[in-house]
Amino acid sequence: MPDRRRPTVLRRDILKIGGSATLLPFASILELAGPRQRAQAGALAVDFKSLDHAQAILLLSVARTVFPHDFLPDEQYTKIVVVIDAKATADNAVAMRVKEALAALPNDFTAMEEAKREEYLRTLEGSPFFRLVYEETIAGLYGDATVSALLGYEGSSVEHGGYLKRGFDDISWLPTDKPVGK
Amino acid sequence: MSAAERFALDDASVVVIVGSGAGGGTLGNELAQKGIKVVCLEAGTRLTLGDIHNDPAAMSAKLTWLDPRVGSGDLDPKVPARICKTVGGTTVHWAGAALRFQPHEWRARSTYGEVAGASLLDWPMTHEEMQPWYDRAEKKMGVAGSSQAGLPRLPGNNNYKVLAYGARKLGYREVHTGNMAINSQPYDGRPACLQIGFCMSGCAIGAKWSTLYTEVPRAEATGNFELRPECHAMRIEHDAAGRANAVVYVDAQGVNQRQRARIVCVAGNAIETPRLLLLSSSETFRDGLANSSGQVGRNYMMHTTGAAFAVMPGEVHPDRGTQMAGIVMDEARHRTDREFVGGFLLESFPPQGPLGFARRAKPGAWGRQYARDIEGYRNVAGLWIVGEDLPQTVNSVTLDPRVRDQHGLPVAHVHHVDHPNDATMRKRAWEVARSIYEAAGAGTIHTRGPFPATHNMGTCRQSASSRDGVCNKYGQTHDVRNLFIADGSQFVNSTSENPTLTIVALAIRQADYISKKMVRREL
């Protein structure tokens, strides 16, 4: 039942991103996170094999529009671009599909308001290109241990003795009254 | 455990059991305890507690039956259903819910009346008749909340508390942490639950009952039981008189073997059990073994399921603690004032990580609003709907005419479409789920349809008459008297309860029946 991750990322292709943030409280993460859309301003410090730099930046913008999390730096989304680049390198049909779809995006796509970008991508929803980006983004982001920890997933617990003494029933915001129904 | 005795392939005095899960593992131990020799063929590998990790993706890969299958109707074409392929079967994976059927559920046809399109029957036995076997099953498994085990119910986690608060606020009264085969206190040499979570990835400390570390090693300790893991049953053979006399299987080395048998019991889950009978067709049994009724593989049921996930106003940390931590039972009662027959349970169910939530809460959703929901992961509460799925002749397990597995055998083709009753019930269950979470203050609530689950039932059903079912009330097939069905395939209707407790109770009863018949030389 749980979804399987695809471990296809080549480590050497990935930027070093800070894994140290894993255990910080959520608020600190928000402070740490840089402004989104950094891709527009800066260069991606990755050598892509199939995509050129402009295509990579465009693809990053698409991935961020699909699952936008302001607290995540571009480096996190870059990992997804790296995976798609590797697929494009391995399969010419994928490369063509991705490059054609990127070329067909509006010229100012990365500069558009997020709502406009989302609106535009809705028109592509059924396309193979969109399905590819969607699939790689959902798996690449939420299957990533750092990201899922930032989102509050606490992972393996058996080595800590489970949650019996670590808050399995520590809910504090529910009213404590015993509601009596109709 | 003592070294398992090796029974010879040509030892025709053994009972051969296919499968080591709730049905096969229990039956094997019960027979072995009575001094009956058993060879248990299990397609999967044998894990130890040390192999069980809190990693749903990795454990799913280890536990799941990944051989190809074909699905149609409402089902995923490639993953139509889920079963486990491991020693212990689905008892390694199950969440532990151990609920008795309700009295009326043994008489579904009489209670619900004629329902167009449904192939309802009454069970060939009564509610009262089953109670002593349920008693024994609860005691064996250490069911928390049952008087038989004498264990109190488990404490409820946060996810349960949200469910319970909302449900009680709506006026529901049968709201509690369930009858669970998870130790609320040390029991039977196994430790108490530590609220680890990850129950469905296997319990790493053995607090949840599984045949992997209860029935199987105990059976081995008698010297009467031999487990053969990684042995995949391919065909059941019979003699000229039409009695089962051997099981052909492929062993761990890929070599075909033939184990002779006095009795054959099949417990491969309601997908693989009918497949094996259909694969065992012969000159005598052209439509498959024990299939004179044409009912082998028919009436496939999987429960009317669905889920709801709600983003609550505060933290829930839904992955902490037992995964099925609580239950609302009020809607499980059959009532005549609803638009559907039968009923449904609501059982708390965690999203199992942000990836699980992103994929499951609203499949295919994306964009800013959904990303916001995902950012609320800490606050997510979730539940699973388990309702009665009406039997329909058209819902079936058949041999796929095209796809073959790694052994060259046709794979199971699983077909299921909702009966209108299922769809109406699910809609009502979503409404109730929504109301419960709203009553507890939810923001966004996502409801969704079924995903592949391990609840598979009905494909070799019991019946009083050999015309409309495959086996009698002991699981003994009508056509081949030394061939038994020992898993959820026997079910006549799905009921609204999780199936395991009833499978175990039926297996204990079947062992009693078989041993008495053997003593009397009637088997």
XYZ file of C-alpha atoms in Angstrom:
705
model
C 0.000 0.000 0.000
C 2.655 2.574 0.746
C 4.057 4.160 -2.349
C 7.497 3.108 -3.400
C 10.234 5.632 -3.961
C 12.392 5.534 -6.991
C 16.046 5.769 -6.009
C 17.235 6.959 -9.376
C 18.987 10.142 -8.376
C 22.704 10.181 -9.004
C 24.235 11.516 -5.831
C 27.098 13.251 -7.553
C 24.613 15.247 -9.570
C 22.932 16.689 -6.559
C 23.832 19.872 -4.863
C 24.816 19.565 -1.300
C 21.805 20.713 0.615
C 21.729 21.237 4.320
C 20.407 18.130 5.988
C 20.993 19.742 9.348
C 17.597 21.395 9.310
C 15.850 18.090 9.895
C 15.203 18.439 13.572
C 14.556 22.146 13.798
C 11.103 23.258 14.824
C 8.823 24.235 12.020
C 8.967 27.982 12.691
C 12.766 28.007 12.478
C 12.538 26.357 9.119
C 10.317 29.099 7.833
C 12.873 31.652 8.980
C 15.699 29.735 7.403
C 13.982 29.327 4.098
C 14.976 31.807 1.470
C 12.577 33.647 -0.740
C 10.966 31.462 -3.346
C 11.642 32.001 -6.992
C 15.340 32.168 -6.387
C 15.763 30.227 -9.551
C 14.915 33.282 -11.537
C 17.734 35.243 -10.077
C 20.488 32.763 -9.556
C 22.108 30.038 -11.535
C 21.646 26.391 -10.603
C 24.975 24.949 -9.587
C 24.326 21.648 -11.327
C 25.519 20.349 -14.664
C 22.551 18.936 -16.494
C 23.138 16.383 -19.203
C 20.112 16.737 -21.426
C 18.498 20.005 -20.412
C 20.149 23.345 -20.908
C 20.266 25.805 -18.080
C 17.248 27.825 -19.138
C 15.201 24.666 -19.547
C 16.244 23.498 -16.106
C 15.150 26.762 -14.516
C 11.829 26.579 -16.304
C 11.317 23.009 -15.187
C 12.134 23.947 -11.627
C 9.474 26.622 -11.787
C 6.945 24.071 -13.046
C 7.818 21.657 -10.232
C 7.492 24.393 -7.646
C 4.138 25.393 -9.042
C 2.886 21.822 -8.801
C 3.730 21.524 -5.102
C 4.708 24.973 -3.849
C 6.286 25.089 -0.405
C 7.734 28.471 0.404
C 9.939 27.085 3.152
C 11.802 24.821 0.768
C 14.835 26.238 -1.035
C 15.237 25.827 -4.766
C 17.896 23.216 -4.130
C 15.157 20.830 -3.025
C 13.277 21.257 -6.287
C 16.543 21.071 -8.215
C 16.789 17.438 -7.140
C 13.587 16.777 -9.059
C 14.973 18.521 -12.134
C 18.057 16.320 -11.857
C 15.891 13.193 -11.853
C 13.938 14.322 -14.891
C 17.173 15.315 -16.626
C 18.529 11.818 -15.986
C 15.376 10.302 -17.488
C 15.671 12.588 -20.486
C 19.298 11.577 -20.885
C 18.368 7.920 -20.816
C 15.367 8.182 -23.106
C 15.253 10.447 -26.108
C 11.457 10.353 -26.217
C 11.343 11.769 -22.706
C 13.854 14.451 -23.670
C 11.746 15.462 -26.654
C 8.553 15.481 -24.623
C 10.041 17.619 -21.884
C 11.794 20.066 -24.161
C 8.793 20.524 -26.419
C 6.506 21.117 -23.460
C 8.926 23.607 -21.938
C 9.274 25.423 -25.253
C 5.498 25.701 -25.437
C 5.216 27.412 -22.040
C 4.541 31.155 -22.126
C 7.748 33.163 -22.500
C 7.324 34.827 -19.147
C 6.269 31.660 -17.298
C 8.756 31.961 -14.436
C 7.866 35.617 -13.958
C 4.124 34.986 -13.855
C 2.183 35.113 -10.623
C 1.888 31.681 -9.079
C -1.876 31.643 -9.571
C -1.369 32.296 -13.270
C 1.252 29.586 -13.533
C -1.074 27.170 -11.780
C -3.920 28.175 -14.056
C -1.751 27.575 -17.086
C -0.560 24.163 -15.858
C -4.176 23.093 -15.248
C -4.562 23.156 -19.024
C -1.736 20.612 -19.308
C -2.961 18.281 -16.562
C -3.607 15.229 -18.710
C -0.426 15.559 -20.773
C 2.444 13.068 -20.465
C 4.757 15.962 -19.643
C 2.605 17.057 -16.737
C 2.150 13.516 -15.460
C 5.916 13.082 -15.488
C 6.597 16.288 -13.592
C 3.753 15.590 -11.163
C 4.975 12.068 -10.444
C 8.608 13.046 -9.983
C 7.689 16.017 -7.827
C 5.333 14.192 -5.490
C 7.767 11.275 -5.099
C 10.877 13.472 -5.019
C 9.537 15.926 -2.467
C 7.467 13.862 -0.053
C 9.530 10.734 -0.416
C 12.554 12.767 0.636
C 13.440 12.119 4.261
C 14.460 15.726 4.903
C 11.275 17.171 3.467
C 8.969 14.695 5.163
C 10.696 15.395 8.489
C 10.218 19.130 7.924
C 6.546 18.426 7.349
C 6.265 16.681 10.683
C 6.737 13.026 9.868
C 8.661 11.479 12.728
C 9.787 8.270 11.072
C 10.896 5.079 12.758
C 10.054 4.920 16.444
C 10.893 1.413 17.611
C 14.462 2.363 18.465
C 13.056 5.080 20.756
C 10.685 2.700 22.518
C 7.680 3.744 20.461
C 5.401 6.586 21.512
C 3.973 5.051 24.664
C 5.939 7.561 26.715
C 6.546 10.021 23.916
C 3.218 11.589 23.185
C 0.993 9.100 21.379
C -1.980 10.601 23.209
C -0.709 14.100 23.965
C -3.361 15.989 22.030
C -3.966 19.284 23.780
C -6.367 21.293 21.702
C -9.454 19.082 21.763
C -12.095 20.219 24.244
C -11.895 18.040 27.318
C -15.615 17.967 27.953
C -17.387 14.743 27.243
C -19.768 15.854 24.550
C -23.277 14.512 24.775
C -25.030 14.302 21.476
C -28.465 15.002 20.242
C 11.866 -24.094 18.711
C 12.791 -27.673 17.972
C 14.116 -28.667 14.600
C 11.154 -29.275 12.369
C 10.730 -32.854 11.353
C 11.173 -33.535 7.675
C 8.335 -35.405 6.131
C 9.047 -37.370 3.016
C 7.560 -36.222 -0.263
C 5.938 -39.616 -0.641
C 4.506 -39.631 2.878
C 0.831 -39.925 2.041
C -0.255 -39.572 5.658
C 0.331 -35.820 5.999
C -2.116 -32.971 5.804
C -0.787 -30.456 3.292
C -1.743 -26.863 3.994
C -1.158 -24.160 1.418
C -0.503 -20.862 3.175
C 0.674 -19.944 6.678
C -1.471 -16.921 7.498
C -4.549 -16.494 9.675
C -6.178 -19.580 8.180
C -3.284 -21.860 7.257
C -0.992 -20.998 10.174
C -3.766 -21.438 12.720
C -5.082 -24.624 11.190
C -1.554 -26.063 10.995
C -0.854 -25.425 14.657
C -4.230 -26.719 15.790
C -3.726 -29.947 13.851
C -0.118 -30.343 14.993
C -1.183 -29.903 18.619
C -3.589 -32.803 18.123
C -0.759 -34.994 16.867
C -1.599 -34.718 13.185
C 1.304 -34.446 10.760
C 1.290 -31.286 8.675
C 3.355 -29.978 5.780
C 2.747 -26.269 5.274
C 3.690 -24.803 1.904
C 4.239 -21.065 2.003
C 5.150 -19.069 -1.104
C 6.843 -16.316 0.867
C 10.034 -16.055 2.866
C 10.365 -16.380 6.623
C 11.152 -13.129 8.378
C 12.164 -12.683 11.980
C 11.245 -9.758 14.225
C 14.695 -8.382 13.402
C 13.646 -8.070 9.762
C 10.734 -5.826 10.660
C 11.467 -2.115 10.421
C 9.384 1.030 10.789
C 9.673 1.695 7.081
C 6.364 1.271 5.246
C 7.842 1.348 1.734
C 10.586 -1.171 2.478
C 8.254 -3.458 4.421
C 5.581 -3.296 1.764
C 8.188 -4.519 -0.713
C 9.109 -7.368 1.646
C 5.592 -8.437 2.593
C 3.483 -7.930 -0.497
C 2.614 -10.520 -3.112
C 4.255 -8.790 -6.072
C 3.739 -11.474 -8.730
C 1.778 -10.044 -11.653
C -2.004 -9.873 -11.581
C -4.652 -8.330 -13.755
C -7.484 -6.160 -12.509
C -10.648 -4.912 -14.159
C -13.867 -3.163 -13.271
C -13.212 -0.639 -10.522
C -9.821 -2.125 -9.731
C -6.331 -1.005 -10.589
C -5.345 -2.932 -13.740
C -1.963 -3.946 -12.315
C -2.552 -3.982 -8.553
C -6.172 -5.061 -8.239
C -5.829 -6.314 -4.683
C -3.260 -6.758 -2.032
C -2.239 -9.899 -0.224
C 0.969 -10.786 1.554
C 3.589 -13.275 0.451
C 5.491 -14.051 3.599
C 5.384 -16.596 6.400
C 2.445 -15.454 8.496
C 0.654 -14.031 5.469
C -1.536 -11.040 6.125
C -1.245 -11.551 9.889
C 2.159 -9.872 9.592
C 0.553 -6.884 7.905
C -2.885 -6.623 9.460
C -3.745 -3.782 11.818
C -5.079 -6.163 14.467
C -8.827 -5.460 14.447
C -10.486 -8.612 15.826
C -14.250 -8.229 15.649
C -16.954 -10.854 15.758
C -19.613 -10.884 13.103
C -22.959 -9.566 14.248
C -25.822 -12.061 14.646
C -27.715 -10.878 11.583
C -24.638 -11.135 9.385
C -24.791 -14.942 9.442
C -28.229 -14.601 7.886
C -27.675 -11.890 5.317
C -30.099 -13.248 2.730
C -32.887 -13.645 5.288
C -32.171 -10.298 6.917
C -31.654 -8.164 3.830
C -34.156 -9.994 1.640
C -33.818 -10.225 -2.096
C -31.427 -7.528 -3.315
C -31.327 -7.192 -7.091
C -27.927 -8.015 -8.523
C -26.593 -9.485 -5.282
C -25.890 -13.186 -4.808
C -26.718 -13.200 -1.118
C -26.965 -16.408 0.885
C -27.296 -17.269 4.537
C -24.316 -19.006 6.058
C -24.914 -22.729 6.530
C -24.416 -22.231 10.272
C -25.692 -20.009 13.014
C -24.317 -17.165 15.045
C -24.692 -19.235 18.215
C -22.785 -22.127 16.732
C -19.757 -19.927 16.109
C -19.517 -18.273 19.527
C -17.395 -20.971 21.238
C -14.935 -20.827 18.330
C -14.747 -17.069 18.579
C -14.038 -17.528 22.294
C -11.115 -19.767 21.503
C -9.813 -17.461 18.789
C -9.893 -14.440 21.103
C -8.073 -16.322 23.803
C -5.463 -17.613 21.388
C -4.822 -14.208 19.875
C -4.976 -12.183 23.072
C -7.710 -9.890 21.888
C -7.693 -6.728 23.992
C -11.251 -5.872 24.928
C -12.429 -9.485 24.930
C -13.384 -11.295 28.107
C -11.696 -14.431 26.795
C -8.219 -12.918 26.865
C -8.944 -10.862 29.955
C -7.043 -7.915 28.520
C -8.342 -4.361 28.771
C -8.730 -2.296 25.636
C -5.686 -0.406 24.386
C -5.316 3.272 25.202
C -6.323 5.583 22.351
C -3.870 7.754 20.439
C -4.399 11.283 19.185
C -5.931 10.157 15.912
C -8.476 8.109 17.859
C -9.225 10.970 20.213
C -10.179 13.238 17.321
C -12.419 10.539 15.875
C -13.977 9.764 19.240
C -14.588 13.395 20.116
C -16.305 14.151 16.823
C -18.313 10.933 16.859
C -19.570 11.400 20.417
C -20.458 14.968 19.682
C -22.692 13.674 16.907
C -24.326 11.286 19.344
C -22.565 8.059 18.446
C -22.237 5.753 21.431
C -20.320 2.688 20.282
C -17.009 4.485 20.119
C -13.932 2.866 21.618
C -10.440 1.623 20.879
C -11.696 -1.575 19.383
C -11.219 -5.241 20.031
C -7.643 -5.635 18.938
C -5.294 -8.594 18.788
C -2.574 -6.339 20.141
C -1.393 -6.918 23.682
C -2.557 -4.178 26.012
C -0.568 -6.058 28.665
C 2.052 -8.783 28.297
C 0.240 -11.909 27.169
C 1.199 -15.368 26.063
C 4.928 -14.680 26.170
C 4.646 -11.575 24.027
C 5.177 -7.997 25.258
C 2.679 -5.187 25.638
C 2.226 -2.663 22.852
C 4.615 0.301 22.965
C 2.485 2.458 20.644
C 5.216 2.277 18.039
C 2.944 2.832 15.061
C 3.704 1.074 11.766
C 1.491 -1.916 12.707
C 0.813 -2.616 9.043
C 4.531 -2.819 8.314
C 4.732 -5.668 10.816
C 4.984 -5.340 14.584
C 8.692 -5.122 15.404
C 8.196 -6.358 18.984
C 5.546 -9.006 18.414
C 2.854 -7.293 20.511
C 0.391 -7.811 17.664
C -0.722 -11.379 17.069
C 0.738 -12.958 13.963
C 1.065 -16.619 13.063
C 4.693 -15.810 12.146
C 5.760 -15.886 15.792
C 2.863 -17.697 17.504
C 1.205 -20.533 15.600
C 4.063 -21.454 13.297
C 6.849 -21.915 15.901
C 4.427 -23.626 18.288
C 3.384 -26.033 15.610
C 7.036 -26.726 14.871
C 7.706 -27.391 18.533
C 5.331 -30.352 18.433
C 7.472 -32.101 15.854
C 4.346 -32.660 13.801
C 4.644 -29.620 11.575
C 7.017 -28.784 8.794
C 7.005 -25.342 7.252
C 8.364 -25.106 3.733
C 8.844 -21.430 2.964
C 9.410 -20.157 -0.570
C 7.404 -23.092 -1.858
C 4.743 -22.041 -4.314
C 1.827 -24.437 -4.814
C 1.064 -24.899 -8.492
C -1.528 -27.644 -8.636
C -3.530 -30.015 -6.470
C -3.721 -33.536 -7.839
C -6.329 -36.215 -7.229
C -6.660 -39.958 -7.558
C -9.002 -41.944 -9.747
C -11.679 -41.771 -7.073
C -11.581 -37.984 -7.179
C -9.834 -37.553 -3.835
C -7.018 -35.041 -3.478
C -3.748 -36.922 -3.089
C -0.843 -34.540 -3.726
C 0.227 -30.938 -4.147
C 2.734 -30.029 -6.838
C 4.838 -27.008 -5.965
C 7.981 -25.223 -7.008
C 10.506 -25.006 -4.192
C 12.977 -22.307 -3.179
C 15.533 -23.647 -5.650
C 13.021 -23.483 -8.477
C 12.635 -27.257 -8.594
C 9.206 -28.802 -9.020
C 8.238 -31.119 -6.176
C 5.222 -33.280 -5.437
C 4.103 -33.775 -1.850
C 1.663 -36.606 -1.330
C -1.220 -35.885 1.005
C -4.021 -37.480 2.965
C -5.874 -34.164 3.158
C -5.268 -30.850 1.407
C -6.275 -27.504 2.920
C -6.007 -24.310 0.914
C -5.458 -20.976 2.641
C -3.816 -18.750 0.056
C -6.107 -15.736 0.530
C -9.284 -15.297 -1.508
C -7.243 -14.391 -4.591
C -4.768 -17.273 -4.705
C -7.052 -19.954 -3.254
C -9.558 -19.968 -6.134
C -6.675 -19.546 -8.570
C -5.084 -22.748 -7.274
C -8.357 -24.670 -7.579
C -8.851 -23.362 -11.109
C -5.253 -24.273 -11.993
C -5.973 -27.804 -10.758
C -8.477 -28.683 -13.462
C -8.247 -32.211 -14.815
C -10.074 -34.674 -17.008
C -12.398 -35.358 -14.101
C -12.753 -31.770 -12.951
C -12.676 -29.811 -16.168
C -13.757 -26.472 -14.676
C -11.314 -26.656 -11.803
C -11.201 -28.634 -8.626
C -14.303 -28.554 -6.426
C -16.070 -26.368 -8.942
C -19.182 -28.322 -9.943
C -21.203 -25.360 -8.671
C -19.307 -22.937 -10.897
C -18.820 -20.823 -7.783
C -15.028 -21.128 -7.467
C -13.717 -17.602 -7.939
C -17.208 -16.066 -7.895
C -18.691 -13.609 -5.397
C -15.372 -11.856 -4.833
C -15.807 -9.306 -2.057
C -13.363 -6.860 -0.577
C -15.426 -4.657 1.747
C -16.896 -1.348 0.782
C -14.013 0.900 1.678
C -12.947 4.478 1.384
C -11.091 6.951 3.522
C -11.283 10.431 4.953
C -8.412 12.685 5.937
C -9.005 15.956 7.745
C -6.688 18.840 8.556
C -7.485 19.653 12.166
C -6.882 22.952 14.001
C -4.077 21.509 16.138
C -1.412 18.849 16.072
C -2.455 15.217 15.849
C 0.738 13.411 14.797
C -1.397 10.653 13.333
C 1.465 8.198 12.856
C 2.085 7.879 16.577
C 0.676 4.755 18.141
C -1.416 1.901 16.841
C -2.603 2.511 13.323
C -6.124 1.230 13.804
C -6.510 2.916 17.153
C -10.235 3.278 17.424
C -13.576 2.525 15.958
C -17.101 3.862 15.557
C -19.535 0.952 15.418
C -22.986 2.549 15.515
C -23.361 2.579 11.737
C -22.402 -1.093 11.462
C -25.869 -2.139 12.565
C -28.325 -3.187 9.907
C -31.261 -0.820 9.825
C -34.332 -0.734 7.698
C -34.529 3.064 7.570
C -31.466 3.566 5.393
C -31.082 3.453 1.621
C -28.730 0.492 1.877
C -28.562 -2.872 3.562
C -25.786 -3.866 5.949
C -23.601 -1.382 7.702
C -20.149 0.088 7.989
C -17.448 0.711 10.542
C -15.215 3.739 10.781
C -11.719 2.846 11.916
C -8.982 5.359 12.583
C -6.266 5.174 9.960
C -3.108 7.261 9.617
C -1.953 8.767 6.334
C 1.472 7.109 6.796
C 3.731 10.014 6.013
C 3.462 13.103 3.839
C 3.916 10.989 0.719
C 1.060 8.731 1.778
C -1.079 11.759 2.526
C -0.181 13.571 -0.729
C -0.993 10.512 -2.789
C -4.002 9.303 -0.868
C -5.960 12.200 0.569
C -7.009 13.522 -2.833
C -5.377 11.429 -5.542
C -3.998 13.536 -8.355
C -4.468 16.843 -6.538
C -1.733 19.493 -6.683
C -1.215 23.238 -6.473
C -1.092 25.804 -3.703
C -4.220 24.756 -1.825
C -3.242 21.098 -1.692
C 0.353 21.961 -0.784
C -1.084 23.910 2.140
C -2.986 20.824 3.278
C 0.220 18.810 3.074
C 1.995 21.453 5.143
C -0.622 20.730 7.774
C 0.535 17.128 7.984
C 1.082 17.278 11.747
C -2.578 18.166 12.116
C -4.024 15.436 9.950
C -6.540 12.939 11.313
C -7.694 10.024 9.211
C -10.070 7.112 9.091
C -10.868 4.131 6.929
C -14.347 2.938 6.053
C -15.040 -0.789 6.310
C -18.509 -1.666 5.125
C -20.373 -4.646 3.822
C -19.651 -5.288 0.154
C -22.511 -7.276 -1.329
C -21.588 -10.494 -3.127
C -22.172 -10.415 -6.868
C -21.648 -13.343 -9.209
C -19.947 -11.078 -11.719
C -17.234 -10.057 -9.225
C -14.655 -12.740 -9.596
C -11.211 -14.235 -9.634
C -10.525 -16.056 -12.884
C -7.424 -17.254 -14.702
C -6.183 -14.505 -16.984
C -6.037 -15.792 -20.558
C -2.894 -13.817 -21.407
C -0.656 -12.977 -18.452
C 1.475 -15.675 -16.836
C 3.618 -15.551 -13.734
C 7.289 -16.474 -13.293
C 6.299 -20.136 -13.091
C 4.449 -20.001 -16.388
C 1.034 -20.197 -14.724
C -1.915 -17.989 -15.671
C -2.243 -15.188 -13.125
C -5.357 -14.220 -11.209
C -7.641 -11.836 -13.031
C -9.584 -9.970 -10.374
C -12.760 -8.185 -11.336
C -14.887 -6.038 -9.071
C -17.557 -3.462 -9.627
C -19.536 -1.765 -6.903
C -23.073 -2.889 -6.322
C -25.336 0.183 -6.097
C -25.698 -0.674 -2.409
C -21.913 -0.324 -1.987
C -21.851 3.072 -3.663
C -24.774 4.363 -1.587
C -23.215 3.086 1.606
C -19.849 4.656 0.807
C -21.501 7.986 0.110
C -23.240 7.840 3.469
C -19.996 6.840 5.185
C -18.218 9.836 3.660
C -20.969 12.106 4.948
C -20.631 10.667 8.430
C -16.832 10.960 8.323
C -17.125 14.565 7.222
C -19.612 15.353 9.987
C -17.382 13.746 12.603
C -14.335 15.764 11.636
C -16.364 18.944 11.258
C -17.730 18.390 14.754
C -14.148 18.230 15.975
C -13.274 21.483 14.210
C -11.671 20.317 10.948
C -10.561 22.687 8.214
C -10.107 20.906 4.908
C -11.562 17.385 4.720
C -10.730 15.017 1.883
C -12.782 11.910 1.262
C -11.709 9.313 -1.237
C -12.573 5.900 -2.618
C -10.972 2.521 -2.048
C -7.335 1.677 -2.368
C -6.100 -1.923 -2.660
C -6.548 -3.592 0.712
C -5.941 -7.073 2.034
C -9.604 -7.797 2.723
C -10.431 -10.384 0.093
C -13.339 -12.753 0.610
C -15.985 -15.025 -0.788
C -14.375 -16.762 -3.752
C -14.997 -20.331 -2.476
C -18.009 -19.716 -0.356
C -19.733 -21.972 2.107
C -23.230 -23.130 1.305
C -25.762 -25.619 2.546
C -26.329 -26.858 -0.998
C -23.550 -28.024 -3.308
C -25.305 -26.142 -6.080
C -24.596 -22.620 -4.879
C -21.328 -22.792 -3.023
C -17.976 -24.554 -2.884
C -17.719 -25.863 0.669
C -19.801 -26.806 3.670
C -19.810 -25.120 7.051
C -16.484 -26.722 7.960
C -14.781 -25.490 4.812
C -14.853 -29.015 3.381
C -15.488 -28.842 -0.342
C -18.737 -30.352 -1.531
C -17.042 -32.156 -4.421
C -13.778 -33.410 -2.923
C -14.245 -34.522 0.642
C -10.573 -34.381 1.680
C -10.098 -30.902 0.259
C -10.707 -27.941 2.576
C -10.863 -24.171 2.194
C -9.265 -22.568 5.239
C -9.258 -18.830 4.605
C -11.577 -15.904 3.876
C -12.541 -17.506 0.571
C -15.158 -19.388 2.603
C -17.041 -16.242 3.518
C -20.629 -16.076 2.368
C -20.860 -12.336 2.809
C -18.228 -9.792 3.698
C -20.033 -8.359 6.736
C -18.768 -5.035 8.053
C -16.097 -6.559 10.288
C -12.438 -7.047 9.490
C -12.119 -10.705 8.471
C -9.180 -12.102 10.453
C -10.859 -13.122 13.718
C -13.504 -15.074 11.851
C -10.877 -16.756 9.655
C -9.013 -17.844 12.801
C -12.196 -19.057 14.513
C -13.180 -21.041 11.415
C -9.679 -22.561 11.245
C -9.830 -23.724 14.864
C -13.222 -25.253 14.189
C -12.012 -26.863 10.979
C -9.070 -28.472 12.804
C -11.483 -29.937 15.344
C -13.653 -31.316 12.554
C -10.737 -32.760 10.584
C -9.199 -34.464 13.607
C -12.502 -36.072 14.597
C -13.078 -37.263 11.047
C -9.560 -38.675 10.899
C -10.066 -40.558 14.148
C -13.242 -42.029 12.711
C -11.378 -42.860 9.506
C -13.836 -40.739 7.580
C -10.972 -38.734 6.140
